[in-house]
mmCIF file of C-alpha atoms and ligand atoms in Angstrom:
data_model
loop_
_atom_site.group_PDB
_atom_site.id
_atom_site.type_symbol
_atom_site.label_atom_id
_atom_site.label_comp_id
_atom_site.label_asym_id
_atom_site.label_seq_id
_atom_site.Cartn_x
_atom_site.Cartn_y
_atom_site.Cartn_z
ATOM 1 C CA UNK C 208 141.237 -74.476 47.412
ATOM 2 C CA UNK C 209 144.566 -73.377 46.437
ATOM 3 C CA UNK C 210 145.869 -71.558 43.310
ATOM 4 C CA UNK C 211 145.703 -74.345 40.736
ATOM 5 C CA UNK C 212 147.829 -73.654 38.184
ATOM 6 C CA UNK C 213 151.183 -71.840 39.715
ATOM 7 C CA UNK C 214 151.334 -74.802 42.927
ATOM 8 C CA UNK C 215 154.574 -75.351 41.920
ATOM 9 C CA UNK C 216 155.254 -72.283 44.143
ATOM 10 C CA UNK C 217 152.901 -72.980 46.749
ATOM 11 C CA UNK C 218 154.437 -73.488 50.159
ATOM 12 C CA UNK C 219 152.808 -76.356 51.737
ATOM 13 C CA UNK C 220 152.585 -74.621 55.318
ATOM 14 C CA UNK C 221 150.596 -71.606 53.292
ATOM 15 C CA UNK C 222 147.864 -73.939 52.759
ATOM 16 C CA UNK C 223 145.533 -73.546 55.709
ATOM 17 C CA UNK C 224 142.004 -74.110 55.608
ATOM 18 C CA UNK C 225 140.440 -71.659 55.050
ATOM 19 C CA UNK C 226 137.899 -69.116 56.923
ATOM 20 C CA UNK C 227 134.277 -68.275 55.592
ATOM 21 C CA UNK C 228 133.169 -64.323 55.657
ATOM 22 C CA UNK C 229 130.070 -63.394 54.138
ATOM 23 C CA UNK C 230 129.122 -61.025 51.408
ATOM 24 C CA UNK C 231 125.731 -60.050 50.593
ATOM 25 C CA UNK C 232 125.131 -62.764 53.015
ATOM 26 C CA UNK C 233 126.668 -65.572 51.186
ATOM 27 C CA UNK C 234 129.473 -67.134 52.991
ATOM 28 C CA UNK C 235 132.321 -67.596 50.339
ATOM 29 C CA UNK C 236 136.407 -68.412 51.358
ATOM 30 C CA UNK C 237 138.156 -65.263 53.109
ATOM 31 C CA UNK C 238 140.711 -65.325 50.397
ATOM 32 C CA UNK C 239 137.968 -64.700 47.629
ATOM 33 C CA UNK C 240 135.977 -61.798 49.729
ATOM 34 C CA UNK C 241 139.540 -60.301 49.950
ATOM 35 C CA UNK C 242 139.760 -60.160 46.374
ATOM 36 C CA UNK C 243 136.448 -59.338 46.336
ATOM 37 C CA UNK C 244 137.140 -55.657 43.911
ATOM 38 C CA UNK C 245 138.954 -57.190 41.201
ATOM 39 C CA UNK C 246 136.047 -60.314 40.910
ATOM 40 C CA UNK C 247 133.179 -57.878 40.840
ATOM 41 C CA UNK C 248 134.455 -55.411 38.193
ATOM 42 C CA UNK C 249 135.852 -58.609 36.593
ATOM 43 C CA UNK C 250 135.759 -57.690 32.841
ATOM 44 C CA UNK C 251 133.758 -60.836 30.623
ATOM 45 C CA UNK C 252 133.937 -60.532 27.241
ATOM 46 C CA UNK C 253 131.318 -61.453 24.616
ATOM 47 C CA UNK C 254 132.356 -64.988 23.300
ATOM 48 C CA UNK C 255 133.404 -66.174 26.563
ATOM 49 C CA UNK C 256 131.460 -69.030 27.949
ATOM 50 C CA UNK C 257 130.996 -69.552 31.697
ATOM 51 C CA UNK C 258 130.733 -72.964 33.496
ATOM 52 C CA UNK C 259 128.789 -72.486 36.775
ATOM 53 C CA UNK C 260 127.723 -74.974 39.277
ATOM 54 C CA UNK C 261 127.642 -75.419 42.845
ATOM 55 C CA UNK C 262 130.325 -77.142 43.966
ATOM 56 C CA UNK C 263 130.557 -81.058 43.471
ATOM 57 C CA UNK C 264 127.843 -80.924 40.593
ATOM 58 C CA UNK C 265 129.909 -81.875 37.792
ATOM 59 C CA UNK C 266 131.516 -79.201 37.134
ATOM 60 C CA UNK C 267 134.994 -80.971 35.933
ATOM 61 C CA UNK C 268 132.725 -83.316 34.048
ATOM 62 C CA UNK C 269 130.983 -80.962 31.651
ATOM 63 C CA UNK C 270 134.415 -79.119 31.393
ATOM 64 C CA UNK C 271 135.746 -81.887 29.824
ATOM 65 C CA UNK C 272 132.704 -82.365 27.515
ATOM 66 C CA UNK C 273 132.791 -78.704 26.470
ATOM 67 C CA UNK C 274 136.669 -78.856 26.390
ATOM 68 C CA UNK C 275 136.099 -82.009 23.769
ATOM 69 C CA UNK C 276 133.262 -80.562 21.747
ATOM 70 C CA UNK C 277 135.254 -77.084 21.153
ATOM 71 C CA UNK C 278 138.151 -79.337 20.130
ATOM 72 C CA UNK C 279 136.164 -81.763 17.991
ATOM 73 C CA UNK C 280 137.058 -84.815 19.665
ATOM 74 C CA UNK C 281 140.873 -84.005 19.721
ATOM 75 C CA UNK C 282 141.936 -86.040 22.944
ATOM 76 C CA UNK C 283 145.598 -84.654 22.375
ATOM 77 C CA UNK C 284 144.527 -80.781 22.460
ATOM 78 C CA UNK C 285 142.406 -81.488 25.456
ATOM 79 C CA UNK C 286 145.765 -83.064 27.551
ATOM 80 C CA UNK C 287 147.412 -79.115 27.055
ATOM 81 C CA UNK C 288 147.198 -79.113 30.803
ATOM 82 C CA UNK C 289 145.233 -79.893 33.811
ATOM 83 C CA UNK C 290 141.217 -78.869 33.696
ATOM 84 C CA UNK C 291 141.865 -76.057 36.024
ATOM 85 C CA UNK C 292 144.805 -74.614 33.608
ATOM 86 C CA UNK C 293 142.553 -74.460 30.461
ATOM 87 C CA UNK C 294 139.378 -73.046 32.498
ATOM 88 C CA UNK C 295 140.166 -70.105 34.716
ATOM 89 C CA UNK C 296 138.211 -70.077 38.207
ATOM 90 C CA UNK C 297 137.531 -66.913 38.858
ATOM 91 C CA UNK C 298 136.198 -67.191 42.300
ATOM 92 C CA UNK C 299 139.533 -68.338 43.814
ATOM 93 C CA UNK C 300 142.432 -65.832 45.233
ATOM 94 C CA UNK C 301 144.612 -67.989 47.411
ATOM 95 C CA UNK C 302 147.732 -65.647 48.699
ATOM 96 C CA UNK C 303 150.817 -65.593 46.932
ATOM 97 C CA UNK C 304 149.934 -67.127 43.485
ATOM 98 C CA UNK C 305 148.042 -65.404 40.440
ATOM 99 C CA UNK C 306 144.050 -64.911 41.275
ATOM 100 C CA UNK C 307 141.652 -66.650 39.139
ATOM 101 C CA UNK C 308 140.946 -63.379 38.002
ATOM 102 C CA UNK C 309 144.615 -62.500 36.270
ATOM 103 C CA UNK C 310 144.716 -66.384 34.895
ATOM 104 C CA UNK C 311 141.351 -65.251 32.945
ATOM 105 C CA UNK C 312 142.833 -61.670 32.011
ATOM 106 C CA UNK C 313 146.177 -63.270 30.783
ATOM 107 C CA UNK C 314 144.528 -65.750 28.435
ATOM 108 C CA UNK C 315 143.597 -64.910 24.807
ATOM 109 C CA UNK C 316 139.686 -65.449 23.899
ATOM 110 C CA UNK C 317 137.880 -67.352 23.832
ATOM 111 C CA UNK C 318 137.611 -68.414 27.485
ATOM 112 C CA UNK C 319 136.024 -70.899 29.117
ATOM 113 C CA UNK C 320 135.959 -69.901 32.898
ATOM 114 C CA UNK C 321 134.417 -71.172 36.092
ATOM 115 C CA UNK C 322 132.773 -69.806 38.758
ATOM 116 C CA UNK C 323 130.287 -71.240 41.563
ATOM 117 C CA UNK C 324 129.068 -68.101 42.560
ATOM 118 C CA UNK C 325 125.361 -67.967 43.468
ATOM 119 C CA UNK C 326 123.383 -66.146 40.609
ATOM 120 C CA UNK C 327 122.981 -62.673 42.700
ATOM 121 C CA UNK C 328 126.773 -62.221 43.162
ATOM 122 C CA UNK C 329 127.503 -63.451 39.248
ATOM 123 C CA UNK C 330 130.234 -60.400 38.484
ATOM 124 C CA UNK C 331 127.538 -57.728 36.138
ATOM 125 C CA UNK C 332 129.617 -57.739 32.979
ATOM 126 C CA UNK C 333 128.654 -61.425 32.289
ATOM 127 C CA UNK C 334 125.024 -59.982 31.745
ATOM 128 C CA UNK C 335 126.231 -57.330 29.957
ATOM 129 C CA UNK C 336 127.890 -58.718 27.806
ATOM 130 C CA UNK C 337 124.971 -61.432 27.145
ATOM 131 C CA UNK C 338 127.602 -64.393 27.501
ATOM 132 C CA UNK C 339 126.812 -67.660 27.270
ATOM 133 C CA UNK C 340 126.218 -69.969 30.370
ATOM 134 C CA UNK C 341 125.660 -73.512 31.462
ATOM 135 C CA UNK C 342 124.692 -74.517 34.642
ATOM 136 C CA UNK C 343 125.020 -77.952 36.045
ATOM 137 C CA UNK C 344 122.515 -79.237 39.003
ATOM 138 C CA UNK C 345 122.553 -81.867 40.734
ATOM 139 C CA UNK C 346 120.275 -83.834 43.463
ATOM 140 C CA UNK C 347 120.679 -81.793 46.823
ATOM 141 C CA UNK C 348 121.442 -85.657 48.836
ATOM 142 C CA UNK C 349 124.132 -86.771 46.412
ATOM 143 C CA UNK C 350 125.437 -83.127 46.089
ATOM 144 C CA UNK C 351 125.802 -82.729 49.652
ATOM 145 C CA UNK C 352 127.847 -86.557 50.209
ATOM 146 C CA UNK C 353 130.047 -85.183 47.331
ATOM 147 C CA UNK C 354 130.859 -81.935 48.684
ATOM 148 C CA UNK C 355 131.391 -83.217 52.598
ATOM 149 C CA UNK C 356 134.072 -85.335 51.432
ATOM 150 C CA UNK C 357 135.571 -82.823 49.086
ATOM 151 C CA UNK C 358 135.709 -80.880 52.050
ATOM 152 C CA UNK C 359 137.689 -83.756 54.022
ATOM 153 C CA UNK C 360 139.924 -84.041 51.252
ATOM 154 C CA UNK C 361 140.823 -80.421 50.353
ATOM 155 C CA UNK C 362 143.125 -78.778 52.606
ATOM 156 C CA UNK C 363 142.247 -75.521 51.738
ATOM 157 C CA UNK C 364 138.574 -75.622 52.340
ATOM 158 C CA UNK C 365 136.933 -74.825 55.958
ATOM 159 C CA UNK C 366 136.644 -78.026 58.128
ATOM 160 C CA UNK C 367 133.975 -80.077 57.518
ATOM 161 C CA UNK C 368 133.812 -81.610 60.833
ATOM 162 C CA UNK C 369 131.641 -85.038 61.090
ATOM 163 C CA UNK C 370 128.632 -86.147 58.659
ATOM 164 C CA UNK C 371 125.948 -84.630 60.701
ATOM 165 C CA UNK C 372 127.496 -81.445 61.317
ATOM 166 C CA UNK C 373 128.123 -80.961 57.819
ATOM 167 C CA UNK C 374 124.790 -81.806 56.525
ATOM 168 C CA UNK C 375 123.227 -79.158 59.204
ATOM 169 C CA UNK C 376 125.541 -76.448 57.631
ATOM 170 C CA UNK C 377 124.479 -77.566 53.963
ATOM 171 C CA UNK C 378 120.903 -77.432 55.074
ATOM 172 C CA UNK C 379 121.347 -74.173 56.916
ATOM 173 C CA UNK C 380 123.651 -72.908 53.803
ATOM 174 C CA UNK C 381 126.200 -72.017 56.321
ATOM 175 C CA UNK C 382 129.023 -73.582 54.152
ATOM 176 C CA UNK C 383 131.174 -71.966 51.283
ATOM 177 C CA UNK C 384 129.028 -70.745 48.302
ATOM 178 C CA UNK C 385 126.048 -70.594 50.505
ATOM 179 C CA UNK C 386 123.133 -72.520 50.478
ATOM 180 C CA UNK C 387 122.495 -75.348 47.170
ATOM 181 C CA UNK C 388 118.581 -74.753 47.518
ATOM 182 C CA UNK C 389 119.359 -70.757 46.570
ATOM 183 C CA UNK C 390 122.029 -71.589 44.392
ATOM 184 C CA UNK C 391 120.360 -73.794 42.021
ATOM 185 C CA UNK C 392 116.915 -71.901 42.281
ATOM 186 C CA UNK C 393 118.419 -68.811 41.567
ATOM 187 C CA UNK C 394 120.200 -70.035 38.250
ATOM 188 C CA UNK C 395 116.610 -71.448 37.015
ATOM 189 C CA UNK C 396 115.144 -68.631 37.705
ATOM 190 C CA UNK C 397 117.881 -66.558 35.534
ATOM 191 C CA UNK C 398 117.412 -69.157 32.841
ATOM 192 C CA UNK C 399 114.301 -67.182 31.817
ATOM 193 C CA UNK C 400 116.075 -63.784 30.760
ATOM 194 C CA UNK C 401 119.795 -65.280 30.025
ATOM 195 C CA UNK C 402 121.238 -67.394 27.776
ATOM 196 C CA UNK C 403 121.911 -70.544 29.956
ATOM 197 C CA UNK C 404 121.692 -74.154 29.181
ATOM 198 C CA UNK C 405 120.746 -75.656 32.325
ATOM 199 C CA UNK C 406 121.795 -79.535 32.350
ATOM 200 C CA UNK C 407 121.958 -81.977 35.414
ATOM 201 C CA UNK C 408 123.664 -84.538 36.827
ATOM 202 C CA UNK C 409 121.610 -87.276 36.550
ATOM 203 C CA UNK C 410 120.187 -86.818 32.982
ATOM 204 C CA UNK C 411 124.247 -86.960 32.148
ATOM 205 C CA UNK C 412 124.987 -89.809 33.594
ATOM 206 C CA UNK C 413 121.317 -91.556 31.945
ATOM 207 C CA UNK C 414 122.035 -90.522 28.947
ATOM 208 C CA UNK C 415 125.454 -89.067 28.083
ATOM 209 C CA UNK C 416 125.229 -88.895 24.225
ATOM 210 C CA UNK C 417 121.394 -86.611 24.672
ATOM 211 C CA UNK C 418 123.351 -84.322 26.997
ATOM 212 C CA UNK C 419 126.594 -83.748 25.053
ATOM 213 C CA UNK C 420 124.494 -82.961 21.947
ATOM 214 C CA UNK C 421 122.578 -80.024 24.071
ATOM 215 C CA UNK C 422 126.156 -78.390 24.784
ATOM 216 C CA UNK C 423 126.865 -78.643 21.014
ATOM 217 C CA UNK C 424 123.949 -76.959 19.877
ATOM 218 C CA UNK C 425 123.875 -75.187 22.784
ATOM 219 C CA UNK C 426 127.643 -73.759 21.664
ATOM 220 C CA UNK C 427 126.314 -73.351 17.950
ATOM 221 C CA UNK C 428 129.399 -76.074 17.335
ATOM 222 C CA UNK C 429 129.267 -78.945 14.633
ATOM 223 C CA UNK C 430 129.138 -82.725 16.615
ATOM 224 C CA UNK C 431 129.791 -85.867 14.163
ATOM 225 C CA UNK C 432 128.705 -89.060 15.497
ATOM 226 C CA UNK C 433 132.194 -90.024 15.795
ATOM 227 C CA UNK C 434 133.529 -87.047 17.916
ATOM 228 C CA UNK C 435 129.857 -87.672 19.606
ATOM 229 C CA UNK C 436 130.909 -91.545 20.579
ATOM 230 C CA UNK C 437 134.548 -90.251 21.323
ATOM 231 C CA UNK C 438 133.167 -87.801 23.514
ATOM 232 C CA UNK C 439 130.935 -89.919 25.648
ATOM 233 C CA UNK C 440 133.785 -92.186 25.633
ATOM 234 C CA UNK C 441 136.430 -89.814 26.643
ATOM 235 C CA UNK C 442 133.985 -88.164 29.422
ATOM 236 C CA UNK C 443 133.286 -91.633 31.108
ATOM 237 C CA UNK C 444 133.607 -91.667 35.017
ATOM 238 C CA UNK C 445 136.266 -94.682 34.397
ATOM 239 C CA UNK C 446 137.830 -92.750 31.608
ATOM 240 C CA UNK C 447 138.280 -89.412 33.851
ATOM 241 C CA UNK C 448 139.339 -91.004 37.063
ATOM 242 C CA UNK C 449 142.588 -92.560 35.047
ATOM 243 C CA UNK C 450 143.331 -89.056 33.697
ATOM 244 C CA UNK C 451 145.635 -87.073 35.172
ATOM 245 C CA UNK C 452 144.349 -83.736 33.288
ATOM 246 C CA UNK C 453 141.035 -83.962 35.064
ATOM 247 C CA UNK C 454 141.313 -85.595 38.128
ATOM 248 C CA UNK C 455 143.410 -83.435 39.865
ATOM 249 C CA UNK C 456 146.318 -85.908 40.697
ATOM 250 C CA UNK C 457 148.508 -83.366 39.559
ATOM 251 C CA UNK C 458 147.849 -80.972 42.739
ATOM 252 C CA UNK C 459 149.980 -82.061 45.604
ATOM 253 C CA UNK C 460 148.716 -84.154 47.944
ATOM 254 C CA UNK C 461 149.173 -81.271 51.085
ATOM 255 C CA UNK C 462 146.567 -79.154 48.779
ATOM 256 C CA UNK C 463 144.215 -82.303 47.807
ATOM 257 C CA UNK C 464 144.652 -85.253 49.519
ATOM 258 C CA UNK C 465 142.979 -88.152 47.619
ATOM 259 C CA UNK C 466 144.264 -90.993 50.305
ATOM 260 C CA UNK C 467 141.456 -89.168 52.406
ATOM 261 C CA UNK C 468 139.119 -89.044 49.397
ATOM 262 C CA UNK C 469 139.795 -88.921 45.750
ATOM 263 C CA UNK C 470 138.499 -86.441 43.517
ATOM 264 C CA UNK C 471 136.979 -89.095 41.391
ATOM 265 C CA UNK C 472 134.978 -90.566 44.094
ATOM 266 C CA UNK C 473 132.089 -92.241 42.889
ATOM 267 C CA UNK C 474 130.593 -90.449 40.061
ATOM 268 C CA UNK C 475 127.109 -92.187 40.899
ATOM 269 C CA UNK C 476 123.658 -91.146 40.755
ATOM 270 C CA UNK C 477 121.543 -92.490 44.251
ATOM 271 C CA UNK C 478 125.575 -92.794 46.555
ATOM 272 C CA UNK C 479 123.713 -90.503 49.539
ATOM 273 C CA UNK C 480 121.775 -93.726 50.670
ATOM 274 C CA UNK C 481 125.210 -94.872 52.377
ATOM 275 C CA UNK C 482 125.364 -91.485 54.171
ATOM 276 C CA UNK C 483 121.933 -90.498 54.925
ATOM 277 C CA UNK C 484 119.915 -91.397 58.165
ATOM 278 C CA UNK C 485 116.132 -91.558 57.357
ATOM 279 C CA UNK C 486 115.486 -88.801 59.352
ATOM 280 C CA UNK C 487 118.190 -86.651 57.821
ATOM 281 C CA UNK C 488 116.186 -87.717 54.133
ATOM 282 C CA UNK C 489 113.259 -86.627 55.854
ATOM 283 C CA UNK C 490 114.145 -83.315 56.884
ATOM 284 C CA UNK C 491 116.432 -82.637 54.025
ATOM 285 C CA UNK C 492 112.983 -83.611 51.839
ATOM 286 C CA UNK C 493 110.863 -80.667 54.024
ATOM 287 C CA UNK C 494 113.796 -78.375 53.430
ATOM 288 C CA UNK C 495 113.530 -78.758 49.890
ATOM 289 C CA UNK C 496 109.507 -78.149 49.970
ATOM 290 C CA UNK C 497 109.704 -74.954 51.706
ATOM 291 C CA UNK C 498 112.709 -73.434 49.333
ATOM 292 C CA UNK C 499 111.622 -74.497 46.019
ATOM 293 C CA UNK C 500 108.002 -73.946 46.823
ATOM 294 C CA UNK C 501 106.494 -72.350 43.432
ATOM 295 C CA UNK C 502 109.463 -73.138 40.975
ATOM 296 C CA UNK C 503 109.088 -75.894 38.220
ATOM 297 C CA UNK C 504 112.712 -76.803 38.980
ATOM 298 C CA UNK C 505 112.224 -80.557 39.897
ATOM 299 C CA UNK C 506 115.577 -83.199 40.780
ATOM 300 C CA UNK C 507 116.013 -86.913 40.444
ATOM 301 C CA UNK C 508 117.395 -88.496 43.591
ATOM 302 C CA UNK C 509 118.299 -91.999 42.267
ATOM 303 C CA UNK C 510 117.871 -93.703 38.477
ATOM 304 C CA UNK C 511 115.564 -96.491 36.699
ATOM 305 C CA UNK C 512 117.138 -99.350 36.789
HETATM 306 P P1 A3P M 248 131.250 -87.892 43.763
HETATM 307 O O1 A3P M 248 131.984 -87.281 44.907
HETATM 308 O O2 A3P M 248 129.805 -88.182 44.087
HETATM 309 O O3 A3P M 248 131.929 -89.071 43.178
HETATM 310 P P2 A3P M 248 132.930 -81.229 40.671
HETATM 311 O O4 A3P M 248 133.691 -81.461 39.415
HETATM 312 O O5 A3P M 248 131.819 -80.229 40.533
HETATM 313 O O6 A3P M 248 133.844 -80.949 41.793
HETATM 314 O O7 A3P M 248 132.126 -82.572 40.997
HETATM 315 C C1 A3P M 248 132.785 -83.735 41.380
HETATM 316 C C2 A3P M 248 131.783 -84.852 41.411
HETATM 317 O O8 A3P M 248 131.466 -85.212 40.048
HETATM 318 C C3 A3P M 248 132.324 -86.115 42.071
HETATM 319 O O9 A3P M 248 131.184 -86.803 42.582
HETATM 320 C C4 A3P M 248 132.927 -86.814 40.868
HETATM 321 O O10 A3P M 248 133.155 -88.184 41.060
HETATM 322 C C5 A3P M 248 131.829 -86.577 39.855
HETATM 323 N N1 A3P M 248 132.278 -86.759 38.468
HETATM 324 C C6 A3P M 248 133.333 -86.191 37.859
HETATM 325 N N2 A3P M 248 133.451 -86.640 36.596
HETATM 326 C C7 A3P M 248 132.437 -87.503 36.404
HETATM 327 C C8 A3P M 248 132.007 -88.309 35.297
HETATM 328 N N3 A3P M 248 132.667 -88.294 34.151
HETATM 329 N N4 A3P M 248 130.905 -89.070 35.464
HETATM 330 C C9 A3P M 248 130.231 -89.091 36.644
HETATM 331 N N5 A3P M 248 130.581 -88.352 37.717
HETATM 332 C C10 A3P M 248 131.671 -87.571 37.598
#
């Protein structure tokens, strides 16, 4: 993945891509399970607010929105710097550069900070602490599309290797962050003793304006109509792909490579028919049977029209 906001003094040759070791049984990047100390004793503090998501959910999305709503509407205070400068991820721990960790320690409160860790390995002082949380979902099909070519496109993640091998290792959970159906149980299931706003994908992207008012009230902010409209504005796929604070154009191209893919790929709801076989729907739809048996956690694979 890279450290984000010192690549300035990245060395392109030190970006490799990366190995997977597992802790607890969750396979996350070597670079982070070397760091591994530092993230688990990381120390949250009571007004920050966490954005976590498995990766390719949305997660730069409702940074923006939260990003806009803290700043009512102020475009100008939201271009301070790239997305990944204003939200520490504290997962990531490239060599080198500063960890996501020390980015979070080094900036004054209150944070917003990122993470996709799966529930179980959420560092403890975040429940101590009672922070506040939201958690993005998305649709397991389009999630998986989005992350495989992510995975293409980032030099720093594990290979990806063809279409069907990927989609085993997402069904398997053999890729980094471990398995969706897990990650996105898990976070429901923590909904019911934590304060987290769960939102998803495709209720966003239906109906923007509903959404961005749940984060507002969810934050305990003030939201006029007009920083409302701005926001949903501002937050537009269109809008985001032409700016350079959040779609990561400002990473060199031997960390993120958007000829291969861009970051702003699609930004659709219903994209994993071009990808999926029928038989890989199929299976993918038994997966999802057997590991959400018993939850009330239900996703929307494609839109009304
Ligand atoms: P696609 O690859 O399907 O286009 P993350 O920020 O978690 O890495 O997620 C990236 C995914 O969210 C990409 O999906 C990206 O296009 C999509 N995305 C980012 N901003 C968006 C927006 N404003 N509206 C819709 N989708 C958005």
């Amino acid at each position: 993945m890279g450290n984000e906001s010192r690549l300035a003094d990245l060395d392109p040759k030190s970006i490799t891509r990366e190995k997977l070791v597992e802790t607890e049984g969750i396979p996350l990047l070597e670079s982070t399970v070397k760091n591994w100390d530092s993230l688990w004793g990381f120390k949250a503090r009571p007004d920050d607010l966490l954005i976590s998501t498995y990766p390719k959910a949305g997660t730069t999305w409702i940074q923006e929105i939260v990003d806009m709503i803290q700043h009512g509407g102020d475009r100008q205070k939201c271009a301070r710097g790239p997305i990944y400068q204003r939200h520490p991820f504290i997962d990531l721990s490239p060599p080198n550069v500063p960890t996501g960790v020390e980015e979070a320690e080094a900036m004054p409160s209150p944070r917003t900070l990122k993470t996709h860790l799966p529930v179980q390995l959420l560092p403890p002082s975040f429940w101590e602490h009672n922070c506040k949380i939201i958690y993005v979902a998305r649709n397991p099909k389009d999630n998986a599309v989005s992350y495989f070519h992510f995975c293409r496109m980032n030099q720093g993640m594990p290979e990806p290797g063809n279409w069907d091998q990927f989609l085993e290792d997402f069904l398997v959970g053999k890729i980094t962050w471990g398995s969706w159906f897990d990650h996105v149980r898990g976070w429901w299931e923590a909904k019911k003793r934590h304060p987290i706003l769960y939102l998803f994908f495709e209720d966003m992207k239906e109906d923007p304006a509903r959404e961005i008012r749940k984060v507002a009230q969810f934050l305990g902010l003030q939201l006029s109509d007009v920083v409302l409209n701005r926001t949903v504005e501002h937050t537009k796929f269109e809008t985001m792909k032409a700016n350079a604070m959040v779609n990561y154009s400002t990473l060199p191209a031997f960390l993120m490579d958007q000829a291969v893919s861009p970051f702003m790929r699609k930004g659709t709801v219903g994209d994993w028919k071009e990808h999926f076989t029928v038989a890989q729907s199929e299976r993918l739809d038994d997966i999802y049977i057997q590991k959400l048996q018993g939850s009330d956690l239900t996703f929307r694979t494609q839109l009304e029209t």
